[in-house]
Amino acid sequence: MSKPLTAALAVLVLVWAAGCVAAQTAPAVDPARGPRVVHVAPPTGDMQTDRASILAALERVRPGGTVQFAPGTYLLGGFIPVSVSGVTLLGHRNGTTLRGCDPAGRSAPDSRARCNTLALVGSQQVVRNLTFDYMS
């Protein structure tokens, strides 16, 4: 094997080894801040279940983290404040919809209050790939 080829191969091996060591030592979760990405359970079509899944994810996410939604339509029902600063709400690339009211009119009598469902109240929050449906 020629010297330049041997040197190039040695450099590649060193880069690969350094990457393996870094991957083994880097924690997936920073215990002081929590997980960087929190996944919301897939939507069920049941307002109470979907709402509970979203609230649980918002409770777990830490500043600078991401709440990753699954594809489909979540039924929110009621006011949900997003107060974590620096959080990203990220819909799935195959489409995620957050629906406030029942478009068929089957919502409870206080359905107008249920339409006002999501409020970004923290600083530097980002929303990507989400469709908002039947919200005020």
PDB file of C-alpha atoms in Angstrom:
ATOM      1  CA  MET A   1       0.000   0.000   0.000  1.00  0.00           C
ATOM      2  CA  SER A   2       1.342   3.464  -0.861  1.00  0.00           C
ATOM      3  CA  LYS A   3       2.249   5.938   1.888  1.00  0.00           C
ATOM      4  CA  PRO A   4      -0.430   8.551   0.954  1.00  0.00           C
ATOM      5  CA  LEU A   5      -3.115   5.864   0.895  1.00  0.00           C
ATOM      6  CA  THR A   6      -1.947   4.453   4.223  1.00  0.00           C
ATOM      7  CA  ALA A   7      -1.957   7.942   5.794  1.00  0.00           C
ATOM      8  CA  ALA A   8      -5.443   8.660   4.480  1.00  0.00           C
ATOM      9  CA  LEU A   9      -6.693   5.337   5.821  1.00  0.00           C
ATOM     10  CA  ALA A  10      -5.148   6.052   9.230  1.00  0.00           C
ATOM     11  CA  VAL A  11      -6.907   9.440   9.378  1.00  0.00           C
ATOM     12  CA  LEU A  12     -10.248   7.815   8.521  1.00  0.00           C
ATOM     13  CA  VAL A  13      -9.790   5.211  11.253  1.00  0.00           C
ATOM     14  CA  LEU A  14      -8.980   7.926  13.813  1.00  0.00           C
ATOM     15  CA  VAL A  15     -12.042   9.989  12.821  1.00  0.00           C
ATOM     16  CA  TRP A  16     -14.249   6.892  13.019  1.00  0.00           C
ATOM     17  CA  ALA A  17     -12.852   5.913  16.439  1.00  0.00           C
ATOM     18  CA  ALA A  18     -13.344   9.428  17.813  1.00  0.00           C
ATOM     19  CA  GLY A  19     -16.967   9.376  16.620  1.00  0.00           C
ATOM     20  CA  CYS A  20     -17.570   6.014  18.308  1.00  0.00           C
ATOM     21  CA  VAL A  21     -16.172   7.264  21.615  1.00  0.00           C
ATOM     22  CA  ALA A  22     -18.232  10.465  21.424  1.00  0.00           C
ATOM     23  CA  ALA A  23     -21.397   8.488  20.671  1.00  0.00           C
ATOM     24  CA  GLN A  24     -20.796   6.225  23.668  1.00  0.00           C
ATOM     25  CA  THR A  25     -20.124   9.031  26.122  1.00  0.00           C
ATOM     26  CA  ALA A  26     -22.757  11.606  25.075  1.00  0.00           C
ATOM     27  CA  PRO A  27     -25.914  11.216  27.168  1.00  0.00           C
ATOM     28  CA  ALA A  28     -29.223  11.052  25.289  1.00  0.00           C
ATOM     29  CA  VAL A  29     -30.851  13.036  28.084  1.00  0.00           C
ATOM     30  CA  ASP A  30     -29.341  15.848  30.081  1.00  0.00           C
ATOM     31  CA  PRO A  31     -30.622  15.065  33.606  1.00  0.00           C
ATOM     32  CA  ALA A  32     -30.610  18.741  34.562  1.00  0.00           C
ATOM     33  CA  ARG A  33     -32.761  19.794  31.606  1.00  0.00           C
ATOM     34  CA  GLY A  34     -34.713  16.695  30.607  1.00  0.00           C
ATOM     35  CA  PRO A  35     -35.037  15.186  27.152  1.00  0.00           C
ATOM     36  CA  ARG A  36     -34.308  17.340  24.128  1.00  0.00           C
ATOM     37  CA  VAL A  37     -37.172  15.826  22.128  1.00  0.00           C
ATOM     38  CA  VAL A  38     -40.446  14.793  23.725  1.00  0.00           C
ATOM     39  CA  HIS A  39     -42.806  12.752  21.561  1.00  0.00           C
ATOM     40  CA  VAL A  40     -46.561  13.172  21.807  1.00  0.00           C
ATOM     41  CA  ALA A  41     -48.469   9.887  21.598  1.00  0.00           C
ATOM     42  CA  PRO A  42     -50.287   9.441  18.277  1.00  0.00           C
ATOM     43  CA  PRO A  43     -53.744  11.016  18.122  1.00  0.00           C
ATOM     44  CA  THR A  44     -56.661   8.790  19.083  1.00  0.00           C
ATOM     45  CA  GLY A  45     -59.656  10.883  18.042  1.00  0.00           C
ATOM     46  CA  ASP A  46     -60.736  11.027  21.675  1.00  0.00           C
ATOM     47  CA  MET A  47     -60.557  14.590  23.004  1.00  0.00           C
ATOM     48  CA  GLN A  48     -59.622  13.652  26.577  1.00  0.00           C
ATOM     49  CA  THR A  49     -56.888  11.215  25.512  1.00  0.00           C
ATOM     50  CA  ASP A  50     -55.374  13.534  22.895  1.00  0.00           C
ATOM     51  CA  ARG A  51     -55.428  16.470  25.321  1.00  0.00           C
ATOM     52  CA  ALA A  52     -53.780  14.402  28.075  1.00  0.00           C
ATOM     53  CA  SER A  53     -51.014  13.289  25.663  1.00  0.00           C
ATOM     54  CA  ILE A  54     -50.245  16.871  24.664  1.00  0.00           C
ATOM     55  CA  LEU A  55     -50.281  18.138  28.255  1.00  0.00           C
ATOM     56  CA  ALA A  56     -47.950  15.308  29.342  1.00  0.00           C
ATOM     57  CA  ALA A  57     -45.453  16.190  26.590  1.00  0.00           C
ATOM     58  CA  LEU A  58     -45.577  19.903  27.451  1.00  0.00           C
ATOM     59  CA  GLU A  59     -44.927  19.050  31.085  1.00  0.00           C
ATOM     60  CA  ARG A  60     -41.830  16.986  30.212  1.00  0.00           C
ATOM     61  CA  VAL A  61     -40.185  19.315  27.695  1.00  0.00           C
ATOM     62  CA  ARG A  62     -37.522  21.697  28.952  1.00  0.00           C
ATOM     63  CA  PRO A  63     -36.369  25.090  27.632  1.00  0.00           C
ATOM     64  CA  GLY A  64     -34.765  24.701  24.224  1.00  0.00           C
ATOM     65  CA  GLY A  65     -36.421  21.327  23.653  1.00  0.00           C
ATOM     66  CA  THR A  66     -38.811  20.077  20.996  1.00  0.00           C
ATOM     67  CA  VAL A  67     -42.305  18.644  21.274  1.00  0.00           C
ATOM     68  CA  GLN A  68     -42.649  16.246  18.324  1.00  0.00           C
ATOM     69  CA  PHE A  69     -46.213  15.445  17.267  1.00  0.00           C
ATOM     70  CA  ALA A  70     -47.194  12.281  15.390  1.00  0.00           C
ATOM     71  CA  PRO A  71     -49.083  12.457  12.089  1.00  0.00           C
ATOM     72  CA  GLY A  72     -52.855  12.822  12.252  1.00  0.00           C
ATOM     73  CA  THR A  73     -55.428  15.070  13.924  1.00  0.00           C
ATOM     74  CA  TYR A  74     -55.363  15.800  17.652  1.00  0.00           C
ATOM     75  CA  LEU A  75     -58.560  16.980  19.332  1.00  0.00           C
ATOM     76  CA  LEU A  76     -57.526  19.537  21.944  1.00  0.00           C
ATOM     77  CA  GLY A  77     -60.632  20.627  23.837  1.00  0.00           C
ATOM     78  CA  GLY A  78     -59.977  23.506  26.209  1.00  0.00           C
ATOM     79  CA  PHE A  79     -57.254  26.034  26.766  1.00  0.00           C
ATOM     80  CA  ILE A  80     -53.659  24.745  26.620  1.00  0.00           C
ATOM     81  CA  PRO A  81     -50.915  27.244  27.515  1.00  0.00           C
ATOM     82  CA  VAL A  82     -47.416  26.607  26.170  1.00  0.00           C
ATOM     83  CA  SER A  83     -45.213  28.377  28.704  1.00  0.00           C
ATOM     84  CA  VAL A  84     -41.793  26.743  28.192  1.00  0.00           C
ATOM     85  CA  SER A  85     -39.390  29.261  26.665  1.00  0.00           C
ATOM     86  CA  GLY A  86     -37.395  28.324  23.602  1.00  0.00           C
ATOM     87  CA  VAL A  87     -39.567  25.302  22.863  1.00  0.00           C
ATOM     88  CA  THR A  88     -40.292  24.118  19.330  1.00  0.00           C
ATOM     89  CA  LEU A  89     -43.661  22.561  18.540  1.00  0.00           C
ATOM     90  CA  LEU A  90     -42.986  20.311  15.561  1.00  0.00           C
ATOM     91  CA  GLY A  91     -45.628  18.603  13.461  1.00  0.00           C
ATOM     92  CA  HIS A  92     -44.883  15.408  11.551  1.00  0.00           C
ATOM     93  CA  ARG A  93     -43.730  15.673   7.937  1.00  0.00           C
ATOM     94  CA  ASN A  94     -46.786  13.615   6.909  1.00  0.00           C
ATOM     95  CA  GLY A  95     -49.127  16.198   8.431  1.00  0.00           C
ATOM     96  CA  THR A  96     -50.271  17.074  11.940  1.00  0.00           C
ATOM     97  CA  THR A  97     -53.458  18.993  12.691  1.00  0.00           C
ATOM     98  CA  LEU A  98     -54.460  20.467  16.043  1.00  0.00           C
ATOM     99  CA  ARG A  99     -58.262  20.779  16.053  1.00  0.00           C
ATOM    100  CA  GLY A 100     -60.017  22.966  18.601  1.00  0.00           C
ATOM    101  CA  CYS A 101     -63.739  22.508  17.991  1.00  0.00           C
ATOM    102  CA  ASP A 102     -65.765  19.654  16.613  1.00  0.00           C
ATOM    103  CA  PRO A 103     -66.728  20.832  13.095  1.00  0.00           C
ATOM    104  CA  ALA A 104     -69.834  18.611  13.155  1.00  0.00           C
ATOM    105  CA  GLY A 105     -71.202  20.573  16.130  1.00  0.00           C
ATOM    106  CA  ARG A 106     -71.047  17.689  18.594  1.00  0.00           C
ATOM    107  CA  SER A 107     -69.042  19.717  21.127  1.00  0.00           C
ATOM    108  CA  ALA A 108     -70.352  20.504  24.577  1.00  0.00           C
ATOM    109  CA  PRO A 109     -72.516  23.625  25.069  1.00  0.00           C
ATOM    110  CA  ASP A 110     -69.443  25.637  26.057  1.00  0.00           C
ATOM    111  CA  SER A 111     -67.840  24.850  22.674  1.00  0.00           C
ATOM    112  CA  ARG A 112     -66.837  28.487  22.055  1.00  0.00           C
ATOM    113  CA  ALA A 113     -64.476  28.264  25.043  1.00  0.00           C
ATOM    114  CA  ARG A 114     -63.130  24.975  23.716  1.00  0.00           C
ATOM    115  CA  CYS A 115     -62.148  26.610  20.412  1.00  0.00           C
ATOM    116  CA  ASN A 116     -59.645  28.905  22.115  1.00  0.00           C
ATOM    117  CA  THR A 117     -57.248  26.062  22.776  1.00  0.00           C
ATOM    118  CA  LEU A 118     -53.561  26.844  22.332  1.00  0.00           C
ATOM    119  CA  ALA A 119     -51.688  29.872  23.622  1.00  0.00           C
ATOM    120  CA  LEU A 120     -47.957  30.473  23.185  1.00  0.00           C
ATOM    121  CA  VAL A 121     -47.063  32.366  26.354  1.00  0.00           C
ATOM    122  CA  GLY A 122     -43.320  31.662  26.632  1.00  0.00           C
ATOM    123  CA  SER A 123     -40.536  33.525  24.877  1.00  0.00           C
ATOM    124  CA  GLN A 124     -38.758  32.487  21.672  1.00  0.00           C
ATOM    125  CA  GLN A 125     -41.161  29.678  20.806  1.00  0.00           C
ATOM    126  CA  VAL A 126     -41.252  28.136  17.336  1.00  0.00           C
ATOM    127  CA  VAL A 127     -44.106  26.315  15.588  1.00  0.00           C
ATOM    128  CA  ARG A 128     -43.383  24.224  12.488  1.00  0.00           C
ATOM    129  CA  ASN A 129     -45.437  21.853  10.334  1.00  0.00           C
ATOM    130  CA  LEU A 130     -48.662  22.196  12.327  1.00  0.00           C
ATOM    131  CA  THR A 131     -52.104  22.958  10.922  1.00  0.00           C
ATOM    132  CA  PHE A 132     -54.570  24.676  13.242  1.00  0.00           C
ATOM    133  CA  ASP A 133     -58.180  23.788  12.564  1.00  0.00           C
ATOM    134  CA  TYR A 134     -61.394  25.192  14.096  1.00  0.00           C
ATOM    135  CA  MET A 135     -59.633  27.428  16.619  1.00  0.00           C
ATOM    136  CA  SER A 136     -60.266  31.015  17.597  1.00  0.00           C
TER     137      SER A 136
END
